[in-house]
PDB file of C-alpha atoms and ligand atoms in Angstrom:
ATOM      1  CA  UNK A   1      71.998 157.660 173.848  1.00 80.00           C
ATOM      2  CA  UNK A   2      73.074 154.163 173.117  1.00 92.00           C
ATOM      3  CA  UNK A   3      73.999 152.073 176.325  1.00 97.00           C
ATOM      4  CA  UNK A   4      77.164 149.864 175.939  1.00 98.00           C
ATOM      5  CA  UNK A   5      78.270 146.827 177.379  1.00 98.00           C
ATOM      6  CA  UNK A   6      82.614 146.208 177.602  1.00 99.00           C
ATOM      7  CA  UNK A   7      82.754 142.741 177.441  1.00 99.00           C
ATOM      8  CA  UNK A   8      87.054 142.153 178.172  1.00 99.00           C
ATOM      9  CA  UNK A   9      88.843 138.812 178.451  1.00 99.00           C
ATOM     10  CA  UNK A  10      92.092 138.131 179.489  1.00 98.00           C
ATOM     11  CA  UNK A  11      95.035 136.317 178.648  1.00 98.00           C
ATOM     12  CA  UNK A  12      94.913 133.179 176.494  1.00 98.00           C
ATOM     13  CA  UNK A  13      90.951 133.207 176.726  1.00 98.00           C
ATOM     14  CA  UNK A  14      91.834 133.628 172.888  1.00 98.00           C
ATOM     15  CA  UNK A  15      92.901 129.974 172.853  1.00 97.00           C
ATOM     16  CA  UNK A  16      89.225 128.769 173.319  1.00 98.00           C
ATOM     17  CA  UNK A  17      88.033 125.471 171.951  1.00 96.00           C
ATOM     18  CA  UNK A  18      91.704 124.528 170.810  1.00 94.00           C
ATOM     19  CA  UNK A  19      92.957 122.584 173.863  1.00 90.00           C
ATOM     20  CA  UNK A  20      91.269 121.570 177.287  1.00 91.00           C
ATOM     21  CA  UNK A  21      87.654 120.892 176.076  1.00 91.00           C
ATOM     22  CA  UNK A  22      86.891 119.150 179.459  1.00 93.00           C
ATOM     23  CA  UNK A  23      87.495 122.445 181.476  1.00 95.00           C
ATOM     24  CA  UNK A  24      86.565 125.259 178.941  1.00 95.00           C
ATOM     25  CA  UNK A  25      84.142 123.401 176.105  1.00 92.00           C
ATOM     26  CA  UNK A  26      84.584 123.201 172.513  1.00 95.00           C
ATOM     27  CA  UNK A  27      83.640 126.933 171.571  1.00 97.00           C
ATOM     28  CA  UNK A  28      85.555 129.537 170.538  1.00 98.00           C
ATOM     29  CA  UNK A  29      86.241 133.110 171.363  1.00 98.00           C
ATOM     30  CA  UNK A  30      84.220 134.500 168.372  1.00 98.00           C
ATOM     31  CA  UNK A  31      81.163 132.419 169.407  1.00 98.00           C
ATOM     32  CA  UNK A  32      81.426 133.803 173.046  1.00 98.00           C
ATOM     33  CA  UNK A  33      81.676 137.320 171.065  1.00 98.00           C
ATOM     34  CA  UNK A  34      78.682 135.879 168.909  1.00 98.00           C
ATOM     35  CA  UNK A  35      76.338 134.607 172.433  1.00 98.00           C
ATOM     36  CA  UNK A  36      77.086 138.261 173.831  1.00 98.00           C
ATOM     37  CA  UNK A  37      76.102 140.230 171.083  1.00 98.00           C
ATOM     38  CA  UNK A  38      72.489 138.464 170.985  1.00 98.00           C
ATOM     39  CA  UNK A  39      72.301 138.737 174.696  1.00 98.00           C
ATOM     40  CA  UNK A  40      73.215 142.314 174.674  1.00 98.00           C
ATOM     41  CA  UNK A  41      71.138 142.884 171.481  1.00 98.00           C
ATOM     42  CA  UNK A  42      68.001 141.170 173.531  1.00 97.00           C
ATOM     43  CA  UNK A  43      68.561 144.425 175.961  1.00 97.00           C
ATOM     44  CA  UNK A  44      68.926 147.080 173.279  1.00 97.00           C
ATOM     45  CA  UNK A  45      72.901 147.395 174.309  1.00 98.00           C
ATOM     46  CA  UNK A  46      75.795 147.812 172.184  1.00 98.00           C
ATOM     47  CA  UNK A  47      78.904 145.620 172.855  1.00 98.00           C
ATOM     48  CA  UNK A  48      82.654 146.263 172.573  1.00 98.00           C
ATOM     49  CA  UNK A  49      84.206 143.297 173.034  1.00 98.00           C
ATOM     50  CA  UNK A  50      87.944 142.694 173.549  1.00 98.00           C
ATOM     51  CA  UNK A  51      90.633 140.192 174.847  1.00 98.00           C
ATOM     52  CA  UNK A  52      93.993 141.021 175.391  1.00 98.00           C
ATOM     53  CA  UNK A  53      97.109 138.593 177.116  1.00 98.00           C
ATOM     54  CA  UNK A  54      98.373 141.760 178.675  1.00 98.00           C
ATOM     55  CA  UNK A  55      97.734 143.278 182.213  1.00 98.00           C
ATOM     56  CA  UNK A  56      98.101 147.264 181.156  1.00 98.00           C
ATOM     57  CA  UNK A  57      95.599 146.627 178.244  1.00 98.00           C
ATOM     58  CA  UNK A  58      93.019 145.305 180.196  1.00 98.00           C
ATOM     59  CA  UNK A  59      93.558 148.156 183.178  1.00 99.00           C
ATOM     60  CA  UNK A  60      93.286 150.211 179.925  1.00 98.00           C
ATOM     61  CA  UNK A  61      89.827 148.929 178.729  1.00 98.00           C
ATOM     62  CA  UNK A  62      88.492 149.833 181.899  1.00 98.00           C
ATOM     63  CA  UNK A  63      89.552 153.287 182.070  1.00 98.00           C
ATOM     64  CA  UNK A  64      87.990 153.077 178.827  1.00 98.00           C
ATOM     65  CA  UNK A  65      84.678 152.015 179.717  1.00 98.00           C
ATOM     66  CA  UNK A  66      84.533 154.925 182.437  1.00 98.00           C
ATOM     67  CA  UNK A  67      85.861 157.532 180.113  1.00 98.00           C
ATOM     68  CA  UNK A  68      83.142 155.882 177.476  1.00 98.00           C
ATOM     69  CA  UNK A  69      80.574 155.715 180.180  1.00 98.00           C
ATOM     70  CA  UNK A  70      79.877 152.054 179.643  1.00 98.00           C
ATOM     71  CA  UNK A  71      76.917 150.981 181.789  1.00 98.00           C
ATOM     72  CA  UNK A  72      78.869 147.595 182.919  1.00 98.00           C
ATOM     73  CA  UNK A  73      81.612 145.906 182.329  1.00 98.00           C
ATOM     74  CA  UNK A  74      81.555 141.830 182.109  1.00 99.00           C
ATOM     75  CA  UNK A  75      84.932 140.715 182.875  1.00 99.00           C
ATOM     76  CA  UNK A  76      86.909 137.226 182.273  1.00 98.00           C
ATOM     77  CA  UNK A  77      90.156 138.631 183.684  1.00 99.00           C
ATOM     78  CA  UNK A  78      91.595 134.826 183.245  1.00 98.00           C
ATOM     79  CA  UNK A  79      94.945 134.281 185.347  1.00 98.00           C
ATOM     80  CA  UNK A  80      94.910 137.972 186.319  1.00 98.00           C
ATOM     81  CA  UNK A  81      92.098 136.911 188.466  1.00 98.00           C
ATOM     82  CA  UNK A  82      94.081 135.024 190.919  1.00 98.00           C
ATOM     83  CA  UNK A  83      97.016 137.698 190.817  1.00 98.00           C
ATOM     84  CA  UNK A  84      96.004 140.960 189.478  1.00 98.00           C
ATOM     85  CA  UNK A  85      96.239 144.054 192.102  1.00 98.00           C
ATOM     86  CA  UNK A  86      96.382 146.605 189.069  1.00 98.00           C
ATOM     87  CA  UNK A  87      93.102 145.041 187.386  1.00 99.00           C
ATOM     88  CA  UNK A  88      91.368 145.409 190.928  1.00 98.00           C
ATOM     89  CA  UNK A  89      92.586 148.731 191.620  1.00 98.00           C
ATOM     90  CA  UNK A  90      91.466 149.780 188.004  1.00 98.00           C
ATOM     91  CA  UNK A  91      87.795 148.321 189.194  1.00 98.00           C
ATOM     92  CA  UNK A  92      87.592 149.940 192.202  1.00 98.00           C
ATOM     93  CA  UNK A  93      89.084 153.473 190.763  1.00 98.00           C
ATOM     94  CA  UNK A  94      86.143 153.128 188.086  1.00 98.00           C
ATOM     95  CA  UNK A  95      82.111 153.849 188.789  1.00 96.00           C
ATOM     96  CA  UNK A  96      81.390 151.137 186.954  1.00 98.00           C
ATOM     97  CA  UNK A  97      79.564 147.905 187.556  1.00 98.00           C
ATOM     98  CA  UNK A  98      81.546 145.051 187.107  1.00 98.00           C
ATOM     99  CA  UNK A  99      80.613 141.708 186.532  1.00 98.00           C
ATOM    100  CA  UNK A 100      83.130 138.592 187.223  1.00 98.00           C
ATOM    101  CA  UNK A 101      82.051 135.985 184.949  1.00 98.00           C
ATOM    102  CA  UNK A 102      84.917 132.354 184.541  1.00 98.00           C
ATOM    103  CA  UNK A 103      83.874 129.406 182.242  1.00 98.00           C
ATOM    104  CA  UNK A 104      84.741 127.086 184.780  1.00 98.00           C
ATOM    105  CA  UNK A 105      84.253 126.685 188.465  1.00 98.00           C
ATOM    106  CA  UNK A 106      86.974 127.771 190.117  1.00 98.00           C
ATOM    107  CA  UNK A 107      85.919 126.796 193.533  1.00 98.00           C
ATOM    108  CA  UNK A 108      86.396 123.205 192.381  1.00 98.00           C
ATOM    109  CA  UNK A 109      89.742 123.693 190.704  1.00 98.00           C
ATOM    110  CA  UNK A 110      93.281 124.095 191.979  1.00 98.00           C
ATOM    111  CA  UNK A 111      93.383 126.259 195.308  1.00 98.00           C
ATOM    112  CA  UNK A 112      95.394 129.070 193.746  1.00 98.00           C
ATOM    113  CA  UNK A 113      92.280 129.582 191.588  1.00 98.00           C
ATOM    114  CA  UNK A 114      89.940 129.896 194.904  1.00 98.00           C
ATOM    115  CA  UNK A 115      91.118 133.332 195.476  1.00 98.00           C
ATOM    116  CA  UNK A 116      89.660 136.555 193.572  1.00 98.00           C
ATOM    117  CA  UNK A 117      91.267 140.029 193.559  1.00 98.00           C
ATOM    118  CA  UNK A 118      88.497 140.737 191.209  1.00 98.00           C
ATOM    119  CA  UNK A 119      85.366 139.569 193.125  1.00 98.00           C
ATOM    120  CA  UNK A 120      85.600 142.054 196.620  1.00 98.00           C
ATOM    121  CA  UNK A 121      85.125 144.923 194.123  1.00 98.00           C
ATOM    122  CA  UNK A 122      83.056 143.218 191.229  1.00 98.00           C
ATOM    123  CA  UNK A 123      78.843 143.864 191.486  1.00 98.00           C
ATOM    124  CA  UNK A 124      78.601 140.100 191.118  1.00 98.00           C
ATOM    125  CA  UNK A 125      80.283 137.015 190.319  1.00 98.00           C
ATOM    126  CA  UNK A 126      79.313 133.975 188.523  1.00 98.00           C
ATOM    127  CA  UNK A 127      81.382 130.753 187.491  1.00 98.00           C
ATOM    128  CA  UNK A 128      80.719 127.119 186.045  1.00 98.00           C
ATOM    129  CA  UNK A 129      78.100 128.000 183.637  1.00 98.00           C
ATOM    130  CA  UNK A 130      80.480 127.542 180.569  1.00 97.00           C
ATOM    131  CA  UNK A 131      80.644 130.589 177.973  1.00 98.00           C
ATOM    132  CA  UNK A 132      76.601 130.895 178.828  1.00 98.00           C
ATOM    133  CA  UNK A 133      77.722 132.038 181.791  1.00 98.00           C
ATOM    134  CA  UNK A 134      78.882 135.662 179.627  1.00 98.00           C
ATOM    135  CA  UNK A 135      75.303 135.745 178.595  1.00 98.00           C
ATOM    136  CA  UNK A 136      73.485 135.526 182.006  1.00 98.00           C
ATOM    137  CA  UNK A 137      76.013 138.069 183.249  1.00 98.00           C
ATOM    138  CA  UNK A 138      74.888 140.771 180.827  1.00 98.00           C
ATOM    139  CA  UNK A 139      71.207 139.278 181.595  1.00 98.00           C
ATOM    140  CA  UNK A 140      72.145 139.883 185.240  1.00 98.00           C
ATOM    141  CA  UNK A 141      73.893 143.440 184.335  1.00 98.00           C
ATOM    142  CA  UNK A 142      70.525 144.793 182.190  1.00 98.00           C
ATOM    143  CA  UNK A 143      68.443 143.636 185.019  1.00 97.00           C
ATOM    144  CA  UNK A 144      70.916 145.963 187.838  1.00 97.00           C
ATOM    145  CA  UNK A 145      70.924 149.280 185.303  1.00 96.00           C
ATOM    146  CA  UNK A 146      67.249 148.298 184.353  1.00 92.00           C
ATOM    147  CA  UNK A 147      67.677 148.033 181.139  1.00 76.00           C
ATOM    148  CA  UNK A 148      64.672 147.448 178.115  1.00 72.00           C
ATOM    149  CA  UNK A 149      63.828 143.747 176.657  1.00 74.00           C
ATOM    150  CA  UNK A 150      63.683 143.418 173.405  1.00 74.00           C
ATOM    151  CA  UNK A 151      60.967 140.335 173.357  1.00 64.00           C
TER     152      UNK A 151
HETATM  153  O1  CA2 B   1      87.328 129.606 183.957  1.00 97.99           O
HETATM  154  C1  CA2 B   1      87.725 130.670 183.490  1.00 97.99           C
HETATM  155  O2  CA2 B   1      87.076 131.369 182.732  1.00 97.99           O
HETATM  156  C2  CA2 B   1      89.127 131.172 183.847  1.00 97.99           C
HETATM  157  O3  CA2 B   1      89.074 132.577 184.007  1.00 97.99           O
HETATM  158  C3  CA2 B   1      90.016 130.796 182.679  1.00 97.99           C
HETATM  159  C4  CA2 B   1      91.489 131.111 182.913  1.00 97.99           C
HETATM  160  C5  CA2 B   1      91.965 130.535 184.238  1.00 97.99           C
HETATM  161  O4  CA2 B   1      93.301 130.947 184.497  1.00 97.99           O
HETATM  162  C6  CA2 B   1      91.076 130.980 185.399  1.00 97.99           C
HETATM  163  O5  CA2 B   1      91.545 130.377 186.574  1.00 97.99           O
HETATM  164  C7  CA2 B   1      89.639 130.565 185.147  1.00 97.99           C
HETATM  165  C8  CA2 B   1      92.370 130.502 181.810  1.00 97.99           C
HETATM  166  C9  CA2 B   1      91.964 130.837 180.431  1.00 97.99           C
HETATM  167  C10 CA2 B   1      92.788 130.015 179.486  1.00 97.99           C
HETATM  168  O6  CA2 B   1      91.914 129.497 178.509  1.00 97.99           O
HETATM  169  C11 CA2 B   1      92.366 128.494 177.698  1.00 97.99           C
HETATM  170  C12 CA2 B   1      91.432 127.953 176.862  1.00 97.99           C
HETATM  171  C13 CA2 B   1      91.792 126.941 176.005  1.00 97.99           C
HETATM  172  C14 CA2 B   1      93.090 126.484 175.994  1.00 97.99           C
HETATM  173  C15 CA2 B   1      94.009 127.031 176.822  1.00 97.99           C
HETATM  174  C16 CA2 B   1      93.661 128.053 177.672  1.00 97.99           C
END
């Protein structure tokens, strides 16, 4: 049975590479969509891959992934990082690994954006890479569930 990957971003993450190109780069959301699929292609997974500006949709997409039985879950949750209880409630309620991935480093940002609700009940966490960071994530999900190489 095909393996699938929920990539999910959250709100205005669909602005990408139209303002603030010296915190979040020149790309845009469809080449972040673009960099996972050939990452998650490289491990023989299949991707859904969403963004929503709304709280419930993204608490949604994860009840999704468990009812789908998604092997991971890479997750941008955006602002809802630093203020989300229903997102992290949604991630601990689910079997699923999550993955926190942010563009930027938030650890050298604004203090608001030092604290996580997502990362005490993520699998991992990873920021400051830029959108490569998406890719390593699903490298670093495939290698958790074990999953084959395309080479
Ligand atoms: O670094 C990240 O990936 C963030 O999750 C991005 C969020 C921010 O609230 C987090 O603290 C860190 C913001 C996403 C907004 O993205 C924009 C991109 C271009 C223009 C405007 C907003």
């Amino acid at each position: 049975m095909a393996k699938t990957v929920y990539v999910l971003n959250g709100p205005n993450l669909n602005l990408l590479g139209t303002r603030e190109p010296k915190t979040y780069g020149t790309a845009t959301l469809a080449d972040v969509e673009k960099l996972c699929r050939a990452a998650a292609n490289r491990h023989q997974l299949e991707l859904e891959f969403r963004q929503s500006n709304h709280e419930g949709a993204i608490v949604d997409a994860i009840h999704e992934a468990r009812a789908k039985t998604a092997v991971g879950i890479i997750l941008n949750a955006g602002a809802y990082t630093h203020a989300s209880v229903a997102i992290r409630d949604a991630i601990a309620a689910v079997d699923v690994p999550v993955i926190e991935v942010h563009i930027s480093n938030i650890f050298a940002r604004e203090p608001f954006r030092h604290v996580s609700h997502v990362a005490p009940v993520a699998k991992a966490s990873l920021c400051g890479f830029g959108i490569d960071g998406y890719a390593l994530a699903i490298d670093g999900l495939a290698a958790l569930i074990g999953a084959r190489r395309k080479d």
